[in-house]
Short mmCIF file of C-alpha atoms in Angstrom, two decimals:
data_model
loop_
_atom_site.label_atom_id
_atom_site.label_comp_id
_atom_site.label_asym_id
_atom_site.label_seq_id
_atom_site.Cartn_x
_atom_site.Cartn_y
_atom_site.Cartn_z
CA UNK A 4 103.82 77.58 91.61
CA UNK A 5 101.55 79.54 89.30
CA UNK A 6 98.95 81.98 91.07
CA UNK A 7 95.89 83.21 88.78
CA UNK A 8 92.83 85.09 89.68
CA UNK A 9 92.02 88.96 89.29
CA UNK A 10 94.08 91.60 91.21
CA UNK A 11 92.32 93.66 93.91
CA UNK A 12 94.07 96.84 95.60
CA UNK A 13 96.56 95.30 98.40
CA UNK A 14 95.71 94.88 101.88
CA UNK A 15 97.11 95.40 104.56
CA UNK A 16 97.10 95.01 109.03
CA UNK A 17 98.93 97.59 111.27
CA UNK A 18 102.16 95.76 112.74
CA UNK A 19 105.77 96.78 112.41
CA UNK A 20 106.30 96.04 109.64
CA UNK A 21 103.03 96.38 108.45
CA UNK A 22 101.87 93.15 107.47
CA UNK A 23 101.09 93.15 103.45
CA UNK A 24 98.47 90.46 101.37
CA UNK A 25 98.92 90.38 97.41
CA UNK A 26 94.76 89.08 96.99
CA UNK A 27 93.93 87.21 93.56
CA UNK A 28 90.21 86.74 93.21
CA UNK A 29 89.65 85.21 97.00
CA UNK A 30 92.68 84.59 97.39
CA UNK A 31 95.60 86.21 99.95
CA UNK A 32 99.28 86.44 99.46
CA UNK A 33 101.27 87.15 102.11
CA UNK A 34 104.11 89.18 100.65
CA UNK A 35 106.13 90.02 103.05
CA UNK A 36 108.05 86.23 103.50
CA UNK A 37 108.62 87.36 99.35
CA UNK A 38 111.51 90.14 100.54
CA UNK A 39 114.23 89.32 98.79
CA UNK A 40 112.31 86.91 96.05
CA UNK A 41 111.99 87.17 92.37
CA UNK A 42 108.19 87.51 91.48
CA UNK A 43 106.51 87.60 88.25
CA UNK A 44 103.44 88.89 87.38
CA UNK A 45 101.63 87.90 83.94
CA UNK A 46 98.84 89.81 82.20
CA UNK A 47 96.13 87.41 80.79
CA UNK A 48 94.24 90.02 78.73
CA UNK A 49 91.27 90.06 81.00
CA UNK A 50 89.88 92.90 82.59
CA UNK A 51 86.97 92.37 85.24
CA UNK A 52 84.69 95.44 86.58
CA UNK A 53 85.68 95.41 90.36
CA UNK A 54 82.16 97.02 91.36
CA UNK A 55 79.79 93.67 89.54
CA UNK A 56 82.20 91.42 88.20
CA UNK A 57 81.24 92.51 84.37
CA UNK A 58 83.74 91.51 82.44
CA UNK A 59 85.51 94.76 79.76
CA UNK A 60 86.87 95.59 77.26
CA UNK A 61 88.52 98.56 79.10
CA UNK A 62 87.87 100.04 82.10
CA UNK A 63 86.47 103.86 82.59
CA UNK A 64 87.31 106.16 85.51
CA UNK A 65 90.55 105.86 87.35
CA UNK A 66 87.91 102.82 89.83
CA UNK A 67 88.34 100.75 86.87
CA UNK A 68 84.58 100.12 86.64
CA UNK A 69 82.79 99.03 83.38
CA UNK A 70 80.72 101.89 81.38
CA UNK A 71 77.87 100.89 83.84
CA UNK A 72 79.42 101.21 86.77
CA UNK A 73 81.07 104.33 85.90
CA UNK A 74 77.71 105.97 85.03
CA UNK A 75 75.67 104.98 87.47
CA UNK A 76 77.28 103.91 91.04
CA UNK A 77 78.31 107.39 93.31
CA UNK A 78 81.43 105.63 94.14
CA UNK A 79 82.14 107.42 90.18
CA UNK A 80 80.22 110.84 91.43
CA UNK A 81 82.63 114.04 91.48
CA UNK A 82 82.18 114.40 94.83
CA UNK A 83 83.88 111.38 95.61
CA UNK A 84 86.86 113.28 94.55
CA UNK A 85 85.90 116.41 95.62
CA UNK A 86 83.75 115.70 98.61
CA UNK A 87 83.31 119.67 98.72
CA UNK A 88 81.12 119.25 96.30
CA UNK A 89 78.69 116.23 98.60
CA UNK A 90 75.21 116.56 97.06
CA UNK A 91 73.29 114.58 99.24
CA UNK A 92 71.27 117.99 100.58
CA UNK A 93 69.82 118.39 97.02
CA UNK A 94 68.53 115.34 97.50
CA UNK A 95 70.52 114.05 94.26
CA UNK A 96 73.08 111.52 95.54
CA UNK A 97 72.76 108.77 93.11
CA UNK A 98 72.52 106.26 96.00
CA UNK A 99 70.95 108.03 99.40
CA UNK A 100 71.86 104.89 101.17
CA UNK A 101 75.75 104.89 100.12
CA UNK A 102 75.47 108.32 101.32
CA UNK A 103 74.04 107.76 104.35
CA UNK A 104 76.41 105.16 105.24
CA UNK A 105 79.78 106.82 103.25
CA UNK A 106 78.98 110.54 104.11
CA UNK A 107 76.98 111.32 106.45
CA UNK A 108 79.54 110.01 109.45
CA UNK A 109 82.39 110.81 111.45
CA UNK A 110 85.24 111.95 109.70
CA UNK A 111 89.09 112.77 110.68
CA UNK A 112 90.43 115.60 108.96
CA UNK A 113 94.43 114.41 109.41
CA UNK A 114 97.74 115.38 108.71
CA UNK A 115 100.26 113.07 106.79
CA UNK A 116 103.99 113.02 106.46
CA UNK A 117 104.48 110.68 103.18
CA UNK A 118 106.98 112.54 101.05
CA UNK A 119 106.54 116.57 102.89
CA UNK A 120 103.32 117.20 105.31
CA UNK A 121 100.20 116.90 103.46
CA UNK A 122 95.86 117.52 104.83
CA UNK A 123 93.82 115.24 104.21
CA UNK A 124 90.15 113.34 104.81
CA UNK A 125 89.14 109.67 105.99
CA UNK A 126 86.04 108.76 107.15
CA UNK A 127 86.54 108.10 110.85
CA UNK A 128 86.62 103.59 110.56
CA UNK A 129 89.02 103.83 107.44
CA UNK A 130 91.66 106.14 108.77
CA UNK A 131 94.53 103.75 109.82
CA UNK A 132 94.15 102.06 105.63
CA UNK A 133 93.95 105.58 104.47
CA UNK A 134 97.05 106.39 106.11
CA UNK A 135 98.79 103.46 105.11
CA UNK A 136 97.64 103.62 101.12
CA UNK A 137 99.09 106.71 100.97
CA UNK A 138 102.23 105.75 101.99
CA UNK A 139 102.59 107.77 105.71
CA UNK A 140 105.19 107.43 107.76
CA UNK A 141 103.86 109.40 110.50
CA UNK A 142 100.24 110.29 110.80
CA UNK A 143 98.42 112.47 113.29
CA UNK A 144 94.30 112.29 113.76
CA UNK A 145 93.38 116.49 114.31
CA UNK A 146 90.09 117.10 113.39
CA UNK A 147 86.92 114.79 113.98
CA UNK A 148 83.55 116.37 111.73
CA UNK A 149 79.76 114.98 111.32
CA UNK A 150 80.24 114.42 107.81
CA UNK A 151 81.93 114.21 104.01
CA UNK A 152 81.50 117.49 103.11
CA UNK A 153 82.32 119.13 106.56
CA UNK A 154 85.91 117.22 105.70
CA UNK A 155 85.84 119.06 102.44
CA UNK A 156 84.90 122.24 103.14
CA UNK A 157 88.13 122.53 105.91
CA UNK A 158 90.89 120.64 103.82
CA UNK A 159 90.00 123.46 100.73
CA UNK A 160 90.57 126.10 103.65
CA UNK A 161 93.97 124.33 104.55
CA UNK A 162 95.36 123.47 101.29
CA UNK A 163 96.08 126.82 101.51
CA UNK A 164 99.12 126.44 103.77
CA UNK A 165 99.68 122.92 103.43
CA UNK A 166 99.59 120.82 100.35
CA UNK A 167 97.38 118.20 99.76
CA UNK A 168 99.18 115.22 97.71
CA UNK A 169 102.17 113.37 98.52
CA UNK A 170 105.24 113.36 95.54
CA UNK A 171 104.67 109.65 95.66
CA UNK A 172 108.11 109.11 93.70
CA UNK A 173 109.51 110.95 96.65
CA UNK A 174 107.64 108.36 99.11
CA UNK A 175 109.06 105.50 97.30
CA UNK A 176 112.49 106.69 97.80
CA UNK A 177 111.74 107.16 101.55
CA UNK A 178 112.76 111.21 101.29
CA UNK A 179 110.75 112.60 103.72
CA UNK A 180 110.98 116.17 105.05
CA UNK A 181 112.14 116.88 108.44
CA UNK A 182 108.21 118.19 109.81
CA UNK A 183 107.12 118.62 113.43
CA UNK A 184 103.30 117.69 112.33
CA UNK A 185 102.41 119.08 116.07
CA UNK A 186 104.00 122.34 115.73
CA UNK A 187 102.41 122.38 112.04
CA UNK A 188 98.47 121.84 113.65
CA UNK A 189 99.18 124.59 116.03
CA UNK A 190 99.89 127.15 112.97
CA UNK A 191 97.03 125.71 111.10
CA UNK A 192 94.78 126.32 114.30
CA UNK A 193 95.62 130.35 113.90
CA UNK A 194 94.49 130.78 109.90
CA UNK A 195 90.85 128.25 111.28
CA UNK A 196 87.61 129.66 110.78
CA UNK A 197 86.63 130.26 114.88
CA UNK A 198 83.29 128.09 114.05
CA UNK A 199 85.65 124.96 113.06
CA UNK A 200 87.52 125.08 115.99
CA UNK A 201 84.82 122.88 118.25
CA UNK A 202 85.78 120.04 115.89
CA UNK A 203 89.24 120.09 116.83
CA UNK A 204 90.84 116.61 118.69
CA UNK A 205 92.60 118.53 122.04
CA UNK A 206 95.45 115.81 122.39
CA UNK A 207 95.96 114.32 118.51
CA UNK A 208 98.63 111.09 118.94
CA UNK A 209 101.53 110.91 116.07
CA UNK A 210 101.19 107.84 114.79
CA UNK A 211 104.81 106.39 113.14
CA UNK A 212 104.40 103.55 110.82
CA UNK A 213 106.46 101.74 108.99
CA UNK A 214 106.80 99.29 105.87
CA UNK A 215 108.54 96.08 104.52
CA UNK A 216 111.41 96.53 103.58
CA UNK A 217 115.38 95.56 102.31
CA UNK A 218 116.73 98.13 100.31
CA UNK A 219 115.61 101.84 98.72
CA UNK A 220 115.56 102.50 94.71
CA UNK A 221 117.97 105.42 93.45
CA UNK A 222 115.24 105.57 90.31
CA UNK A 223 111.71 105.50 90.36
CA UNK A 224 110.59 103.88 87.43
CA UNK A 225 107.09 102.25 86.78
CA UNK A 226 106.32 98.96 85.40
CA UNK A 227 102.76 98.72 83.72
CA UNK A 228 100.80 95.95 82.56
CA UNK A 229 99.56 97.96 79.80
CA UNK A 230 102.86 98.35 78.43
CA UNK A 231 104.12 95.57 78.97
CA UNK A 232 102.30 91.92 79.47
CA UNK A 233 105.13 90.62 81.93
CA UNK A 234 106.70 92.30 84.98
CA UNK A 235 109.08 90.63 86.56
CA UNK A 236 112.04 91.41 89.17
CA UNK A 237 113.30 90.65 92.73
CA UNK A 238 110.79 92.44 96.00
CA UNK A 239 112.82 94.41 97.87
CA UNK A 240 109.97 96.51 100.05
CA UNK A 241 106.36 96.97 99.33
CA UNK A 242 104.74 101.02 100.50
CA UNK A 243 101.68 102.46 100.51
CA UNK A 244 99.52 100.06 97.03
CA UNK A 245 102.81 99.62 95.09
CA UNK A 246 105.52 96.84 95.25
CA UNK A 247 108.94 97.84 94.71
CA UNK A 248 111.25 95.38 92.87
CA UNK A 249 114.87 95.30 92.08
CA UNK A 250 113.31 96.67 88.87
CA UNK A 251 111.10 99.38 89.29
CA UNK A 252 107.70 100.16 91.35
CA UNK A 253 104.37 98.21 90.30
CA UNK A 254 101.04 100.13 91.56
CA UNK A 255 98.88 97.49 92.21
CA UNK A 256 95.61 99.44 92.51
CA UNK A 257 95.49 100.73 89.66
CA UNK A 258 95.65 97.30 87.94
CA UNK A 259 92.65 95.94 90.51
CA UNK A 260 90.51 93.96 87.30
CA UNK A 261 93.65 92.72 85.77
CA UNK A 262 93.36 89.50 85.33
CA UNK A 263 96.42 88.16 86.29
CA UNK A 264 99.12 84.39 86.85
CA UNK A 265 101.24 85.51 89.92
CA UNK A 266 104.68 83.62 90.44
CA UNK A 267 107.61 83.19 92.48
#
């Protein structure tokens, strides 16, 4: 049976292992139960802006937007990827309501172990989703701050000592460093300027995360609908926003807005 629609980012629910769903428009397809089966994704030569639903000939930016949404929406402003550049306080936010609902909200500074330890930030209400989307095997909230800009300022400081990037190839191969998140937290506290100590979470909990998997790949080969119209293979795992096939790995979020036919 074929399922046809516009791809959206993978959805997931915390479980052991995490429960994943592939979304095509409003349809959700449970992926965990498809492990070990052959699947096929075919691009149907149509692109849809993930924000407004407009059909477009090409995407702009990294968020798969049409040009008007890329130009105008706050989701595509530079401060989304560089939160320390937040300019809401200058009165120049693209959408003040968006800023109040997304940026002027409690944010978490966290440590995550995906390949090696990294520092990151996210809205407090988005914490678990963020960790899963990054493929973390362990994660721990270390600070809670009043706004996204505060979190971005702290991330800049801590990124001098701990990376703020994930090696996605190692993450997908389960090549994970042996790190003690609590010990790293204690060391980072000594490097954190005193005024920020008031935001520390006193007794942080390490959260373990497991992903549906039958086996791992020795070599990571990215698969893209921009390079081949049809992608197929046996589904052997799902992690972060990737479908792991025996033929390579497919990044679903990168293809959000692509119209596809999905078959098992």
